[in-house]
PDB file of N, CA, C and O in Angstrom:
ATOM      1  N   MET A   1      13.880   4.991  18.428  1.00 46.00           N
ATOM      2  CA  MET A   1      12.574   5.287  18.928  1.00 46.00           C
ATOM      3  C   MET A   1      12.073   4.140  19.779  1.00 46.00           C
ATOM      4  O   MET A   1      12.417   2.990  19.567  1.00 46.00           O
ATOM      5  N   GLY A   2      11.217   4.417  20.726  1.00 46.00           N
ATOM      6  CA  GLY A   2      10.690   3.391  21.614  1.00 46.00           C
ATOM      7  C   GLY A   2       9.690   2.495  20.925  1.00 46.00           C
ATOM      8  O   GLY A   2       9.433   2.582  19.744  1.00 46.00           O
ATOM      9  N   GLY A   3       9.064   1.620  21.687  1.00 51.00           N
ATOM     10  CA  GLY A   3       8.121   0.670  21.137  1.00 51.00           C
ATOM     11  C   GLY A   3       6.708   1.202  20.996  1.00 51.00           C
ATOM     12  O   GLY A   3       5.845   0.516  20.493  1.00 51.00           O
ATOM     13  N   SER A   4       6.453   2.429  21.440  1.00 57.00           N
ATOM     14  CA  SER A   4       5.079   2.926  21.369  1.00 57.00           C
ATOM     15  C   SER A   4       4.814   3.587  20.023  1.00 57.00           C
ATOM     16  O   SER A   4       5.667   4.247  19.461  1.00 57.00           O
ATOM     17  N   LYS A   5       3.609   3.379  19.514  1.00 72.00           N
ATOM     18  CA  LYS A   5       3.188   3.992  18.265  1.00 72.00           C
ATOM     19  C   LYS A   5       2.026   4.921  18.552  1.00 72.00           C
ATOM     20  O   LYS A   5       1.231   4.689  19.444  1.00 72.00           O
ATOM     21  N   VAL A   6       1.910   5.931  17.743  1.00 86.00           N
ATOM     22  CA  VAL A   6       0.764   6.812  17.808  1.00 86.00           C
ATOM     23  C   VAL A   6      -0.406   6.077  17.161  1.00 86.00           C
ATOM     24  O   VAL A   6      -0.242   5.405  16.156  1.00 86.00           O
ATOM     25  N   LYS A   7      -1.585   6.182  17.749  1.00 93.00           N
ATOM     26  CA  LYS A   7      -2.758   5.564  17.147  1.00 93.00           C
ATOM     27  C   LYS A   7      -3.174   6.372  15.930  1.00 93.00           C
ATOM     28  O   LYS A   7      -2.958   7.572  15.865  1.00 93.00           O
ATOM     29  N   ARG A   8      -3.772   5.697  14.967  1.00 95.00           N
ATOM     30  CA  ARG A   8      -4.236   6.340  13.742  1.00 95.00           C
ATOM     31  C   ARG A   8      -5.709   6.035  13.532  1.00 95.00           C
ATOM     32  O   ARG A   8      -6.222   5.032  13.991  1.00 95.00           O
ATOM     33  N   TYR A   9      -6.363   6.908  12.778  1.00 96.00           N
ATOM     34  CA  TYR A   9      -7.799   6.770  12.547  1.00 96.00           C
ATOM     35  C   TYR A   9      -8.077   5.692  11.512  1.00 96.00           C
ATOM     36  O   TYR A   9      -7.484   5.668  10.439  1.00 96.00           O
ATOM     37  N   CYS A  10      -9.014   4.798  11.830  1.00 97.00           N
ATOM     38  CA  CYS A  10      -9.476   3.779  10.881  1.00 97.00           C
ATOM     39  C   CYS A  10     -10.872   4.175  10.424  1.00 97.00           C
ATOM     40  O   CYS A  10     -11.796   4.304  11.233  1.00 97.00           O
ATOM     41  N   TYR A  11     -11.026   4.366   9.134  1.00 96.00           N
ATOM     42  CA  TYR A  11     -12.298   4.765   8.544  1.00 96.00           C
ATOM     43  C   TYR A  11     -13.384   3.719   8.802  1.00 96.00           C
ATOM     44  O   TYR A  11     -14.527   4.043   9.070  1.00 96.00           O
ATOM     45  N   TRP A  12     -13.013   2.437   8.695  1.00 96.00           N
ATOM     46  CA  TRP A  12     -13.995   1.369   8.837  1.00 96.00           C
ATOM     47  C   TRP A  12     -14.428   1.174  10.289  1.00 96.00           C
ATOM     48  O   TRP A  12     -15.581   0.888  10.557  1.00 96.00           O
ATOM     49  N   CYS A  13     -13.511   1.323  11.234  1.00 97.00           N
ATOM     50  CA  CYS A  13     -13.847   1.191  12.660  1.00 97.00           C
ATOM     51  C   CYS A  13     -14.405   2.503  13.231  1.00 97.00           C
ATOM     52  O   CYS A  13     -14.990   2.508  14.302  1.00 97.00           O
ATOM     53  N   ASN A  14     -14.153   3.610  12.529  1.00 97.00           N
ATOM     54  CA  ASN A  14     -14.605   4.941  12.931  1.00 97.00           C
ATOM     55  C   ASN A  14     -14.021   5.364  14.282  1.00 97.00           C
ATOM     56  O   ASN A  14     -14.721   5.925  15.126  1.00 97.00           O
ATOM     57  N   LYS A  15     -12.729   5.063  14.479  1.00 96.00           N
ATOM     58  CA  LYS A  15     -12.050   5.466  15.710  1.00 96.00           C
ATOM     59  C   LYS A  15     -10.541   5.355  15.528  1.00 96.00           C
ATOM     60  O   LYS A  15     -10.062   4.776  14.550  1.00 96.00           O
ATOM     61  N   ASP A  16      -9.797   5.908  16.491  1.00 96.00           N
ATOM     62  CA  ASP A  16      -8.343   5.773  16.493  1.00 96.00           C
ATOM     63  C   ASP A  16      -7.991   4.370  16.973  1.00 96.00           C
ATOM     64  O   ASP A  16      -8.540   3.894  17.973  1.00 96.00           O
ATOM     65  N   VAL A  17      -7.078   3.716  16.273  1.00 96.00           N
ATOM     66  CA  VAL A  17      -6.736   2.325  16.565  1.00 96.00           C
ATOM     67  C   VAL A  17      -5.221   2.126  16.533  1.00 96.00           C
ATOM     68  O   VAL A  17      -4.481   2.932  15.969  1.00 96.00           O
ATOM     69  N   ASP A  18      -4.782   1.030  17.123  1.00 96.00           N
ATOM     70  CA  ASP A  18      -3.401   0.587  16.948  1.00 96.00           C
ATOM     71  C   ASP A  18      -3.307  -0.001  15.546  1.00 96.00           C
ATOM     72  O   ASP A  18      -4.299  -0.466  14.976  1.00 96.00           O
ATOM     73  N   TYR A  19      -2.110   0.029  14.975  1.00 96.00           N
ATOM     74  CA  TYR A  19      -1.922  -0.528  13.644  1.00 96.00           C
ATOM     75  C   TYR A  19      -0.595  -1.246  13.584  1.00 96.00           C
ATOM     76  O   TYR A  19       0.269  -1.081  14.441  1.00 96.00           O
ATOM     77  N   ARG A  20      -0.454  -2.075  12.560  1.00 95.00           N
ATOM     78  CA  ARG A  20       0.822  -2.762  12.317  1.00 95.00           C
ATOM     79  C   ARG A  20       1.218  -2.516  10.875  1.00 95.00           C
ATOM     80  O   ARG A  20       0.367  -2.263  10.026  1.00 95.00           O
ATOM     81  N   THR A  21       2.508  -2.541  10.617  1.00 94.00           N
ATOM     82  CA  THR A  21       2.974  -2.351   9.252  1.00 94.00           C
ATOM     83  C   THR A  21       3.466  -3.680   8.698  1.00 94.00           C
ATOM     84  O   THR A  21       4.041  -4.494   9.418  1.00 94.00           O
ATOM     85  N   VAL A  22       3.197  -3.895   7.429  1.00 96.00           N
ATOM     86  CA  VAL A  22       3.647  -5.095   6.733  1.00 96.00           C
ATOM     87  C   VAL A  22       4.265  -4.667   5.412  1.00 96.00           C
ATOM     88  O   VAL A  22       3.953  -3.600   4.881  1.00 96.00           O
ATOM     89  N   GLU A  23       5.135  -5.508   4.898  1.00 96.00           N
ATOM     90  CA  GLU A  23       5.737  -5.239   3.595  1.00 96.00           C
ATOM     91  C   GLU A  23       5.090  -6.149   2.565  1.00 96.00           C
ATOM     92  O   GLU A  23       4.802  -7.311   2.850  1.00 96.00           O
ATOM     93  N   LYS A  24       4.821  -5.590   1.391  1.00 94.00           N
ATOM     94  CA  LYS A  24       4.281  -6.382   0.298  1.00 94.00           C
ATOM     95  C   LYS A  24       4.856  -5.852  -1.003  1.00 94.00           C
ATOM     96  O   LYS A  24       5.427  -4.764  -1.043  1.00 94.00           O
ATOM     97  N   VAL A  25       4.701  -6.622  -2.054  1.00 96.00           N
ATOM     98  CA  VAL A  25       5.160  -6.195  -3.367  1.00 96.00           C
ATOM     99  C   VAL A  25       3.993  -5.510  -4.067  1.00 96.00           C
ATOM    100  O   VAL A  25       2.925  -6.100  -4.233  1.00 96.00           O
ATOM    101  N   ALA A  26       4.178  -4.267  -4.419  1.00 94.00           N
ATOM    102  CA  ALA A  26       3.162  -3.500  -5.141  1.00 94.00           C
ATOM    103  C   ALA A  26       3.564  -3.426  -6.604  1.00 94.00           C
ATOM    104  O   ALA A  26       4.750  -3.466  -6.940  1.00 94.00           O
ATOM    105  N   THR A  27       2.579  -3.312  -7.477  1.00 96.00           N
ATOM    106  CA  THR A  27       2.828  -3.251  -8.912  1.00 96.00           C
ATOM    107  C   THR A  27       2.133  -2.037  -9.505  1.00 96.00           C
ATOM    108  O   THR A  27       0.975  -1.778  -9.205  1.00 96.00           O
ATOM    109  N   VAL A  28       2.868  -1.309 -10.324  1.00 96.00           N
ATOM    110  CA  VAL A  28       2.297  -0.189 -11.077  1.00 96.00           C
ATOM    111  C   VAL A  28       2.709  -0.356 -12.543  1.00 96.00           C
ATOM    112  O   VAL A  28       3.666  -1.049 -12.850  1.00 96.00           O
ATOM    113  N   GLU A  29       1.958   0.298 -13.399  1.00 97.00           N
ATOM    114  CA  GLU A  29       2.319   0.276 -14.810  1.00 97.00           C
ATOM    115  C   GLU A  29       2.718   1.686 -15.223  1.00 97.00           C
ATOM    116  O   GLU A  29       1.971   2.644 -15.018  1.00 97.00           O
ATOM    117  N   ILE A  30       3.925   1.810 -15.757  1.00 96.00           N
ATOM    118  CA  ILE A  30       4.455   3.098 -16.193  1.00 96.00           C
ATOM    119  C   ILE A  30       4.790   2.996 -17.675  1.00 96.00           C
ATOM    120  O   ILE A  30       5.665   2.215 -18.059  1.00 96.00           O
ATOM    121  N   ARG A  31       4.064   3.756 -18.462  1.00 97.00           N
ATOM    122  CA  ARG A  31       4.263   3.772 -19.919  1.00 97.00           C
ATOM    123  C   ARG A  31       4.271   2.359 -20.516  1.00 97.00           C
ATOM    124  O   ARG A  31       5.120   2.006 -21.325  1.00 97.00           O
ATOM    125  N   GLY A  32       3.330   1.546 -20.047  1.00 96.00           N
ATOM    126  CA  GLY A  32       3.186   0.193 -20.581  1.00 96.00           C
ATOM    127  C   GLY A  32       4.109  -0.844 -19.990  1.00 96.00           C
ATOM    128  O   GLY A  32       4.073  -1.999 -20.387  1.00 96.00           O
ATOM    129  N   VAL A  33       4.942  -0.467 -19.022  1.00 97.00           N
ATOM    130  CA  VAL A  33       5.880  -1.402 -18.409  1.00 97.00           C
ATOM    131  C   VAL A  33       5.463  -1.634 -16.958  1.00 97.00           C
ATOM    132  O   VAL A  33       5.284  -0.684 -16.196  1.00 97.00           O
ATOM    133  N   ARG A  34       5.291  -2.918 -16.586  1.00 97.00           N
ATOM    134  CA  ARG A  34       4.954  -3.245 -15.202  1.00 97.00           C
ATOM    135  C   ARG A  34       6.197  -3.113 -14.328  1.00 97.00           C
ATOM    136  O   ARG A  34       7.257  -3.639 -14.652  1.00 97.00           O
ATOM    137  N   VAL A  35       6.046  -2.436 -13.210  1.00 97.00           N
ATOM    138  CA  VAL A  35       7.150  -2.248 -12.276  1.00 97.00           C
ATOM    139  C   VAL A  35       6.695  -2.737 -10.906  1.00 97.00           C
ATOM    140  O   VAL A  35       5.683  -2.287 -10.384  1.00 97.00           O
ATOM    141  N   ASP A  36       7.437  -3.692 -10.335  1.00 97.00           N
ATOM    142  CA  ASP A  36       7.180  -4.188  -8.988  1.00 97.00           C
ATOM    143  C   ASP A  36       8.143  -3.501  -8.031  1.00 97.00           C
ATOM    144  O   ASP A  36       9.318  -3.301  -8.356  1.00 97.00           O
ATOM    145  N   TYR A  37       7.633  -3.146  -6.847  1.00 96.00           N
ATOM    146  CA  TYR A  37       8.495  -2.507  -5.847  1.00 96.00           C
ATOM    147  C   TYR A  37       8.019  -2.883  -4.451  1.00 96.00           C
ATOM    148  O   TYR A  37       6.841  -3.166  -4.250  1.00 96.00           O
ATOM    149  N   PRO A  38       8.936  -2.904  -3.487  1.00 96.00           N
ATOM    150  CA  PRO A  38       8.530  -3.222  -2.115  1.00 96.00           C
ATOM    151  C   PRO A  38       7.800  -2.025  -1.507  1.00 96.00           C
ATOM    152  O   PRO A  38       8.233  -0.885  -1.654  1.00 96.00           O
ATOM    153  N   ALA A  39       6.679  -2.283  -0.839  1.00 94.00           N
ATOM    154  CA  ALA A  39       5.892  -1.210  -0.234  1.00 94.00           C
ATOM    155  C   ALA A  39       5.546  -1.588   1.205  1.00 94.00           C
ATOM    156  O   ALA A  39       5.334  -2.757   1.513  1.00 94.00           O
ATOM    157  N   LYS A  40       5.515  -0.595   2.078  1.00 94.00           N
ATOM    158  CA  LYS A  40       5.064  -0.803   3.451  1.00 94.00           C
ATOM    159  C   LYS A  40       3.645  -0.269   3.556  1.00 94.00           C
ATOM    160  O   LYS A  40       3.370   0.849   3.124  1.00 94.00           O
ATOM    161  N   ILE A  41       2.748  -1.077   4.118  1.00 94.00           N
ATOM    162  CA  ILE A  41       1.372  -0.625   4.314  1.00 94.00           C
ATOM    163  C   ILE A  41       1.002  -0.791   5.786  1.00 94.00           C
ATOM    164  O   ILE A  41       1.570  -1.622   6.491  1.00 94.00           O
ATOM    165  N   ALA A  42       0.056   0.014   6.222  1.00 95.00           N
ATOM    166  CA  ALA A  42      -0.415  -0.047   7.608  1.00 95.00           C
ATOM    167  C   ALA A  42      -1.769  -0.743   7.636  1.00 95.00           C
ATOM    168  O   ALA A  42      -2.646  -0.439   6.824  1.00 95.00           O
ATOM    169  N   LEU A  43      -1.918  -1.688   8.560  1.00 96.00           N
ATOM    170  CA  LEU A  43      -3.164  -2.418   8.718  1.00 96.00           C
ATOM    171  C   LEU A  43      -3.725  -2.187  10.109  1.00 96.00           C
ATOM    172  O   LEU A  43      -2.997  -2.239  11.102  1.00 96.00           O
ATOM    173  N   CYS A  44      -5.033  -1.948  10.183  1.00 97.00           N
ATOM    174  CA  CYS A  44      -5.725  -1.775  11.458  1.00 97.00           C
ATOM    175  C   CYS A  44      -5.646  -3.081  12.248  1.00 97.00           C
ATOM    176  O   CYS A  44      -5.905  -4.155  11.704  1.00 97.00           O
ATOM    177  N   CYS A  45      -5.305  -2.998  13.521  1.00 96.00           N
ATOM    178  CA  CYS A  45      -5.220  -4.200  14.357  1.00 96.00           C
ATOM    179  C   CYS A  45      -6.598  -4.737  14.733  1.00 96.00           C
ATOM    180  O   CYS A  45      -6.712  -5.876  15.170  1.00 96.00           O
ATOM    181  N   GLU A  46      -7.643  -3.939  14.573  1.00 96.00           N
ATOM    182  CA  GLU A  46      -8.982  -4.390  14.949  1.00 96.00           C
ATOM    183  C   GLU A  46      -9.737  -5.029  13.788  1.00 96.00           C
ATOM    184  O   GLU A  46     -10.323  -6.089  13.941  1.00 96.00           O
ATOM    185  N   CYS A  47      -9.734  -4.396  12.610  1.00 97.00           N
ATOM    186  CA  CYS A  47     -10.504  -4.946  11.484  1.00 97.00           C
ATOM    187  C   CYS A  47      -9.617  -5.537  10.391  1.00 97.00           C
ATOM    188  O   CYS A  47     -10.098  -6.250   9.523  1.00 97.00           O
ATOM    189  N   GLY A  48      -8.314  -5.203  10.391  1.00 96.00           N
ATOM    190  CA  GLY A  48      -7.390  -5.764   9.413  1.00 96.00           C
ATOM    191  C   GLY A  48      -7.336  -5.044   8.080  1.00 96.00           C
ATOM    192  O   GLY A  48      -6.600  -5.443   7.188  1.00 96.00           O
ATOM    193  N   LYS A  49      -8.106  -3.968   7.932  1.00 97.00           N
ATOM    194  CA  LYS A  49      -8.114  -3.238   6.662  1.00 97.00           C
ATOM    195  C   LYS A  49      -6.963  -2.235   6.618  1.00 97.00           C
ATOM    196  O   LYS A  49      -6.443  -1.812   7.644  1.00 97.00           O
ATOM    197  N   GLU A  50      -6.587  -1.862   5.385  1.00 95.00           N
ATOM    198  CA  GLU A  50      -5.501  -0.899   5.192  1.00 95.00           C
ATOM    199  C   GLU A  50      -5.941   0.487   5.632  1.00 95.00           C
ATOM    200  O   GLU A  50      -7.058   0.915   5.359  1.00 95.00           O
ATOM    201  N   ILE A  51      -5.061   1.187   6.346  1.00 96.00           N
ATOM    202  CA  ILE A  51      -5.346   2.543   6.785  1.00 96.00           C
ATOM    203  C   ILE A  51      -4.220   3.463   6.328  1.00 96.00           C
ATOM    204  O   ILE A  51      -3.121   3.021   6.013  1.00 96.00           O
ATOM    205  N   TYR A  52      -4.516   4.756   6.307  1.00 94.00           N
ATOM    206  CA  TYR A  52      -3.537   5.744   5.886  1.00 94.00           C
ATOM    207  C   TYR A  52      -2.702   6.187   7.085  1.00 94.00           C
ATOM    208  O   TYR A  52      -3.229   6.564   8.125  1.00 94.00           O
ATOM    209  N   VAL A  53      -1.391   6.118   6.921  1.00 91.00           N
ATOM    210  CA  VAL A  53      -0.454   6.634   7.920  1.00 91.00           C
ATOM    211  C   VAL A  53       0.553   7.484   7.172  1.00 91.00           C
ATOM    212  O   VAL A  53       1.290   6.982   6.326  1.00 91.00           O
ATOM    213  N   PRO A  54       0.581   8.796   7.431  1.00 88.00           N
ATOM    214  CA  PRO A  54       1.532   9.653   6.720  1.00 88.00           C
ATOM    215  C   PRO A  54       2.966   9.273   7.059  1.00 88.00           C
ATOM    216  O   PRO A  54       3.264   8.874   8.183  1.00 88.00           O
ATOM    217  N   THR A  55       3.841   9.391   6.075  1.00 76.00           N
ATOM    218  CA  THR A  55       5.258   9.045   6.308  1.00 76.00           C
ATOM    219  C   THR A  55       6.076  10.260   6.617  1.00 76.00           C
ATOM    220  O   THR A  55       5.716  11.362   6.379  1.00 76.00           O
TER     221      THR A  55
END
């Protein structure tokens, strides 16, 4: 795929924005056991807050 991304809506900016993806370690608890896993999240390039991008 090329270098262009589709813009996504940012709730906080109230408009479609460019975004970047970052990897972080997320933690959930399943039946009392903590599980860490790598997660990709999308961040708004204008305000820096997490936004929803369907996979």
